[in-house]
Amino acid sequence: MSSVSSDDVAIVGIGMHEFGRHPGVSGMEQGAIAVRRACVDAGVSWQDIQFAFGGSAAAGAPDTMVSQLGLTGLQFINVANGCATGGSALISAYNMIKAGAYDLGIAVGFDKHERGAFRVNTKSSGLGDWYGASGMALTTQFFGMKINRYMQENNISHSTLAKVSEKAFHNGSLNPMAWRRKPLSEAEVLESAMLSYPLTQYMFCSPGEGGVALILCRADQAHKYSDKPIFLRSAVVRSRRFGSFEVLAPSLSIEHNAGPTVDASQAAFEAAGLGPEDIDVAQLQDTESGAEIMHMAENGFCEHGEQEHMLQMGETQIGGRLPINTDGGCLANGEPIGASGLRQVYENVLQLRGDAGARQVPNDPKVAYTHVYGAPGISGVTILSR
Amino acid sequence: MQVPVTEGVFTWPSDEPRLIGSKCLECGNHMFPVQSGCPRCTAANTEQVELSRRGTLWTWTIQGFPPKAPPYMGNTDPATFEAFGVGYVELPGEVKVETRLTVADPEQLNIGMEMEMVIVPLTTDDDGNEVVTFAFAPVEGSQS
């Protein structure tokens, strides 16, 4: 970045606990391990951290992790925002530094979920008990219904749905931190069990376990901690507006609105002074393969329908025109809710540092993009640059 | 006897059951289920209305695995579980409602086809009552 101003924010340390299933290791322990690894990466100790934002949906109140990390008296605030919890922790930390309140802080997320599809608590989601009792409170149904209509309107093929998963598991096979590291062919994806038409078993990510921590600081102090600081050019979270089509909705309006991803994306590009053409690598929410396809267009990277050609031509593979979900995404990493959005940023920091190993995007990527989406209709976007 | 899965979501007992929603008295927006505030115009001035029994299929999927119980009240035994359709039915000029479908075959479901509300059995409660909920069924002869 040519000029660094005092209210710019840099990421100077990243830490991750392997995603997957870890019997005997609590979700919070995985978060604490991620924090320690981030401190090592930044060359700081836990005592140096001035504030923290933490998120976890199912593995305990994050601020209690100070009893493992050290009781330093820091400001620690818990964040809960569905699938956008990680992104929300990050935006909170980002703005805390931008506001000038602190110089160095951390965003941490972790989780540990039971097996199978997410069990929706209808009450805490503001829904009647009848909704779950009748068999409709499943996030998987929303994904099936949204992509089913989208495929018909935009001529997306079942083959293209499967190619998203094939790419994800290939990228996961190159990522030692990923949960699912076995490549799967398009045919294997298509032939797996049909869970929620048109989506098969291997087109869905699974709730899982893991932890990620990111250390942020004032950009003008970044070189104290890192030879390769990565700058947060923007971080935006948006909720839905009237007329959008969202998960866990007993009804939708007749009017149509594009949804929170479009709003968050446009706001993030505007704040960064950049456009989709400037992005060298992107991590887009891929809770299932249809989501990645729709989010490509919603985030401005193509027109609706162009994904068919892009996926079939391999344009979103690691060596392609716009590499997407280079670490295997949610499909290969699973979705520990609190950590998932931070995993995307972790991956982009590795890519921009040139430290992504076997899955490094070629040609020296300079600008990277993350997007998370979650219930009941929220999206978080970050744009990072070197 | 038959008992509804909940009160206040659909009219029951009834020969022509209807979903119960709200209409905004300021902007005319329809909502389902009943709510007091309008997400369209932010007014808090709504009245309860019965929604149309007929509409068109806006999108759909098929629930291919047993939902978790709780919250699900229906059959979750993997050996006997039967897949069921779920979709949004657009009630003309009102709202799109999420609903179970009586059909679970991709070959028989088409976006745009005409649908009508019916009441279907969900489970049997401890007192031997049949618990019923709402669903939408294709209107005979409709192929979008």
JSON list of C-alpha atoms in Angstrom, two decimals, chain A residues 114-120 122 129-138 140-141 144-146 148-149 152 194-198 242 245-246 248-256, chain B residues 5-6 9 29 32-33 39-40 58-65 67-74 84 86-88 90-91 93-100 106 111 122 133-134:
[
{"chain": "A", "resi": 114, "resn": "GLU", "atom": "CA", "xyz": [-22.76, -32.31, 16.50]},
{"chain": "A", "resi": 115, "resn": "ARG", "atom": "CA", "xyz": [-22.90, -34.52, 13.41]},
{"chain": "A", "resi": 116, "resn": "GLY", "atom": "CA", "xyz": [-25.48, -34.03, 10.70]},
{"chain": "A", "resi": 117, "resn": "ALA", "atom": "CA", "xyz": [-27.40, -31.00, 9.48]},
{"chain": "A", "resi": 118, "resn": "PHE", "atom": "CA", "xyz": [-27.64, -28.03, 11.83]},
{"chain": "A", "resi": 119, "resn": "ARG", "atom": "CA", "xyz": [-30.41, -28.40, 14.40]},
{"chain": "A", "resi": 120, "resn": "VAL", "atom": "CA", "xyz": [-32.34, -25.15, 14.22]},
{"chain": "A", "resi": 122, "resn": "THR", "atom": "CA", "xyz": [-36.86, -22.18, 16.13]},
{"chain": "A", "resi": 129, "resn": "ASP", "atom": "CA", "xyz": [-42.45, -24.21, 17.03]},
{"chain": "A", "resi": 130, "resn": "TRP", "atom": "CA", "xyz": [-44.87, -25.44, 14.33]},
{"chain": "A", "resi": 131, "resn": "TYR", "atom": "CA", "xyz": [-42.30, -24.49, 11.67]},
{"chain": "A", "resi": 132, "resn": "GLY", "atom": "CA", "xyz": [-39.71, -26.99, 12.86]},
{"chain": "A", "resi": 133, "resn": "ALA", "atom": "CA", "xyz": [-42.33, -29.51, 13.93]},
{"chain": "A", "resi": 134, "resn": "SER", "atom": "CA", "xyz": [-43.72, -29.55, 10.38]},
{"chain": "A", "resi": 135, "resn": "GLY", "atom": "CA", "xyz": [-40.31, -30.30, 8.86]},
{"chain": "A", "resi": 136, "resn": "MET", "atom": "CA", "xyz": [-39.36, -26.93, 7.39]},
{"chain": "A", "resi": 137, "resn": "ALA", "atom": "CA", "xyz": [-36.67, -25.57, 9.71]},
{"chain": "A", "resi": 138, "resn": "LEU", "atom": "CA", "xyz": [-33.74, -26.92, 7.70]},
{"chain": "A", "resi": 140, "resn": "THR", "atom": "CA", "xyz": [-30.46, -27.40, 3.58]},
{"chain": "A", "resi": 141, "resn": "GLN", "atom": "CA", "xyz": [-33.96, -26.94, 2.14]},
{"chain": "A", "resi": 144, "resn": "GLY", "atom": "CA", "xyz": [-31.97, -26.63, -2.51]},
{"chain": "A", "resi": 145, "resn": "MET", "atom": "CA", "xyz": [-34.86, -24.30, -3.23]},
{"chain": "A", "resi": 146, "resn": "LYS", "atom": "CA", "xyz": [-32.73, -21.27, -4.08]},
{"chain": "A", "resi": 148, "resn": "ASN", "atom": "CA", "xyz": [-33.26, -25.09, -8.05]},
{"chain": "A", "resi": 149, "resn": "ARG", "atom": "CA", "xyz": [-35.01, -21.92, -9.22]},
{"chain": "A", "resi": 152, "resn": "GLN", "atom": "CA", "xyz": [-33.85, -23.00, -14.24]},
{"chain": "A", "resi": 194, "resn": "MET", "atom": "CA", "xyz": [-29.65, -36.83, -3.04]},
{"chain": "A", "resi": 195, "resn": "LEU", "atom": "CA", "xyz": [-30.16, -34.85, 0.19]},
{"chain": "A", "resi": 196, "resn": "SER", "atom": "CA", "xyz": [-32.15, -31.83, -0.95]},
{"chain": "A", "resi": 197, "resn": "TYR", "atom": "CA", "xyz": [-32.83, -31.80, -4.67]},
{"chain": "A", "resi": 198, "resn": "PRO", "atom": "CA", "xyz": [-30.84, -30.84, -6.73]},
{"chain": "A", "resi": 242, "resn": "PHE", "atom": "CA", "xyz": [-37.40, -6.21, 2.11]},
{"chain": "A", "resi": 245, "resn": "PHE", "atom": "CA", "xyz": [-34.93, -14.62, -0.49]},
{"chain": "A", "resi": 246, "resn": "GLU", "atom": "CA", "xyz": [-33.38, -15.88, 2.73]},
{"chain": "A", "resi": 248, "resn": "LEU", "atom": "CA", "xyz": [-35.44, -20.01, 7.41]},
{"chain": "A", "resi": 249, "resn": "ALA", "atom": "CA", "xyz": [-38.23, -17.81, 6.02]},
{"chain": "A", "resi": 250, "resn": "PRO", "atom": "CA", "xyz": [-41.82, -19.08, 6.47]},
{"chain": "A", "resi": 251, "resn": "SER", "atom": "CA", "xyz": [-42.80, -16.58, 3.80]},
{"chain": "A", "resi": 252, "resn": "LEU", "atom": "CA", "xyz": [-41.26, -14.30, 1.18]},
{"chain": "A", "resi": 253, "resn": "SER", "atom": "CA", "xyz": [-42.70, -11.13, -0.23]},
{"chain": "A", "resi": 254, "resn": "ILE", "atom": "CA", "xyz": [-44.02, -10.92, -3.77]},
{"chain": "A", "resi": 255, "resn": "GLU", "atom": "CA", "xyz": [-41.56, -8.08, -4.43]},
{"chain": "A", "resi": 256, "resn": "HIS", "atom": "CA", "xyz": [-37.99, -9.04, -5.22]},
{"chain": "B", "resi": 5, "resn": "VAL", "atom": "CA", "xyz": [-49.82, -28.79, 14.89]},
{"chain": "B", "resi": 6, "resn": "THR", "atom": "CA", "xyz": [-50.47, -25.32, 16.28]},
{"chain": "B", "resi": 9, "resn": "VAL", "atom": "CA", "xyz": [-51.45, -20.67, 11.59]},
{"chain": "B", "resi": 29, "resn": "ASN", "atom": "CA", "xyz": [-48.22, -5.80, 2.34]},
{"chain": "B", "resi": 32, "resn": "PHE", "atom": "CA", "xyz": [-47.28, -15.04, 6.97]},
{"chain": "B", "resi": 33, "resn": "PRO", "atom": "CA", "xyz": [-47.56, -16.09, 9.75]},
{"chain": "B", "resi": 39, "resn": "PRO", "atom": "CA", "xyz": [-41.18, -5.37, 7.25]},
{"chain": "B", "resi": 40, "resn": "ARG", "atom": "CA", "xyz": [-41.96, -3.44, 4.07]},
{"chain": "B", "resi": 58, "resn": "TRP", "atom": "CA", "xyz": [-42.33, -20.65, -7.10]},
{"chain": "B", "resi": 59, "resn": "THR", "atom": "CA", "xyz": [-39.55, -23.08, -6.24]},
{"chain": "B", "resi": 60, "resn": "TRP", "atom": "CA", "xyz": [-39.18, -26.47, -4.58]},
{"chain": "B", "resi": 61, "resn": "THR", "atom": "CA", "xyz": [-36.86, -29.11, -3.19]},
{"chain": "B", "resi": 62, "resn": "ILE", "atom": "CA", "xyz": [-37.24, -32.59, -1.75]},
{"chain": "B", "resi": 63, "resn": "GLN", "atom": "CA", "xyz": [-36.32, -33.35, 1.85]},
{"chain": "B", "resi": 64, "resn": "GLY", "atom": "CA", "xyz": [-34.37, -36.56, 1.29]},
{"chain": "B", "resi": 65, "resn": "PHE", "atom": "CA", "xyz": [-33.23, -37.35, 4.85]},
{"chain": "B", "resi": 67, "resn": "PRO", "atom": "CA", "xyz": [-34.95, -33.97, 9.86]},
{"chain": "B", "resi": 68, "resn": "LYS", "atom": "CA", "xyz": [-33.63, -33.87, 13.43]},
{"chain": "B", "resi": 69, "resn": "ALA", "atom": "CA", "xyz": [-36.12, -34.35, 16.25]},
{"chain": "B", "resi": 70, "resn": "PRO", "atom": "CA", "xyz": [-36.66, -32.06, 17.97]},
{"chain": "B", "resi": 71, "resn": "PRO", "atom": "CA", "xyz": [-37.81, -29.89, 16.38]},
{"chain": "B", "resi": 72, "resn": "TYR", "atom": "CA", "xyz": [-39.33, -32.28, 13.79]},
{"chain": "B", "resi": 73, "resn": "MET", "atom": "CA", "xyz": [-42.48, -34.13, 14.93]},
{"chain": "B", "resi": 74, "resn": "GLY", "atom": "CA", "xyz": [-42.85, -36.46, 11.95]},
{"chain": "B", "resi": 84, "resn": "PHE", "atom": "CA", "xyz": [-41.30, -35.11, 1.25]},
{"chain": "B", "resi": 86, "resn": "VAL", "atom": "CA", "xyz": [-40.98, -28.52, 0.33]},
{"chain": "B", "resi": 87, "resn": "GLY", "atom": "CA", "xyz": [-41.53, -25.37, -1.67]},
{"chain": "B", "resi": 88, "resn": "TYR", "atom": "CA", "xyz": [-42.67, -21.79, -1.84]},
{"chain": "B", "resi": 90, "resn": "GLU", "atom": "CA", "xyz": [-46.87, -17.73, -4.54]},
{"chain": "B", "resi": 91, "resn": "LEU", "atom": "CA", "xyz": [-50.35, -16.66, -3.52]},
{"chain": "B", "resi": 93, "resn": "GLY", "atom": "CA", "xyz": [-51.00, -10.50, -4.94]},
{"chain": "B", "resi": 94, "resn": "GLU", "atom": "CA", "xyz": [-50.31, -11.64, -1.38]},
{"chain": "B", "resi": 95, "resn": "VAL", "atom": "CA", "xyz": [-47.15, -13.48, -0.37]},
{"chain": "B", "resi": 96, "resn": "LYS", "atom": "CA", "xyz": [-45.06, -16.58, -1.09]},
{"chain": "B", "resi": 97, "resn": "VAL", "atom": "CA", "xyz": [-45.53, -19.15, 1.66]},
{"chain": "B", "resi": 98, "resn": "GLU", "atom": "CA", "xyz": [-43.10, -21.94, 2.52]},
{"chain": "B", "resi": 99, "resn": "THR", "atom": "CA", "xyz": [-44.93, -25.23, 2.70]},
{"chain": "B", "resi": 100, "resn": "ARG", "atom": "CA", "xyz": [-44.71, -28.98, 2.59]},
{"chain": "B", "resi": 106, "resn": "PRO", "atom": "CA", "xyz": [-38.89, -34.29, -9.27]},
{"chain": "B", "resi": 111, "resn": "ILE", "atom": "CA", "xyz": [-42.04, -24.19, -11.22]},
{"chain": "B", "resi": 122, "resn": "LEU", "atom": "CA", "xyz": [-47.83, -35.31, 10.50]},
{"chain": "B", "resi": 133, "resn": "THR", "atom": "CA", "xyz": [-50.31, -29.59, 9.37]},
{"chain": "B", "resi": 134, "resn": "PHE", "atom": "CA", "xyz": [-50.75, -27.71, 6.10]}
]
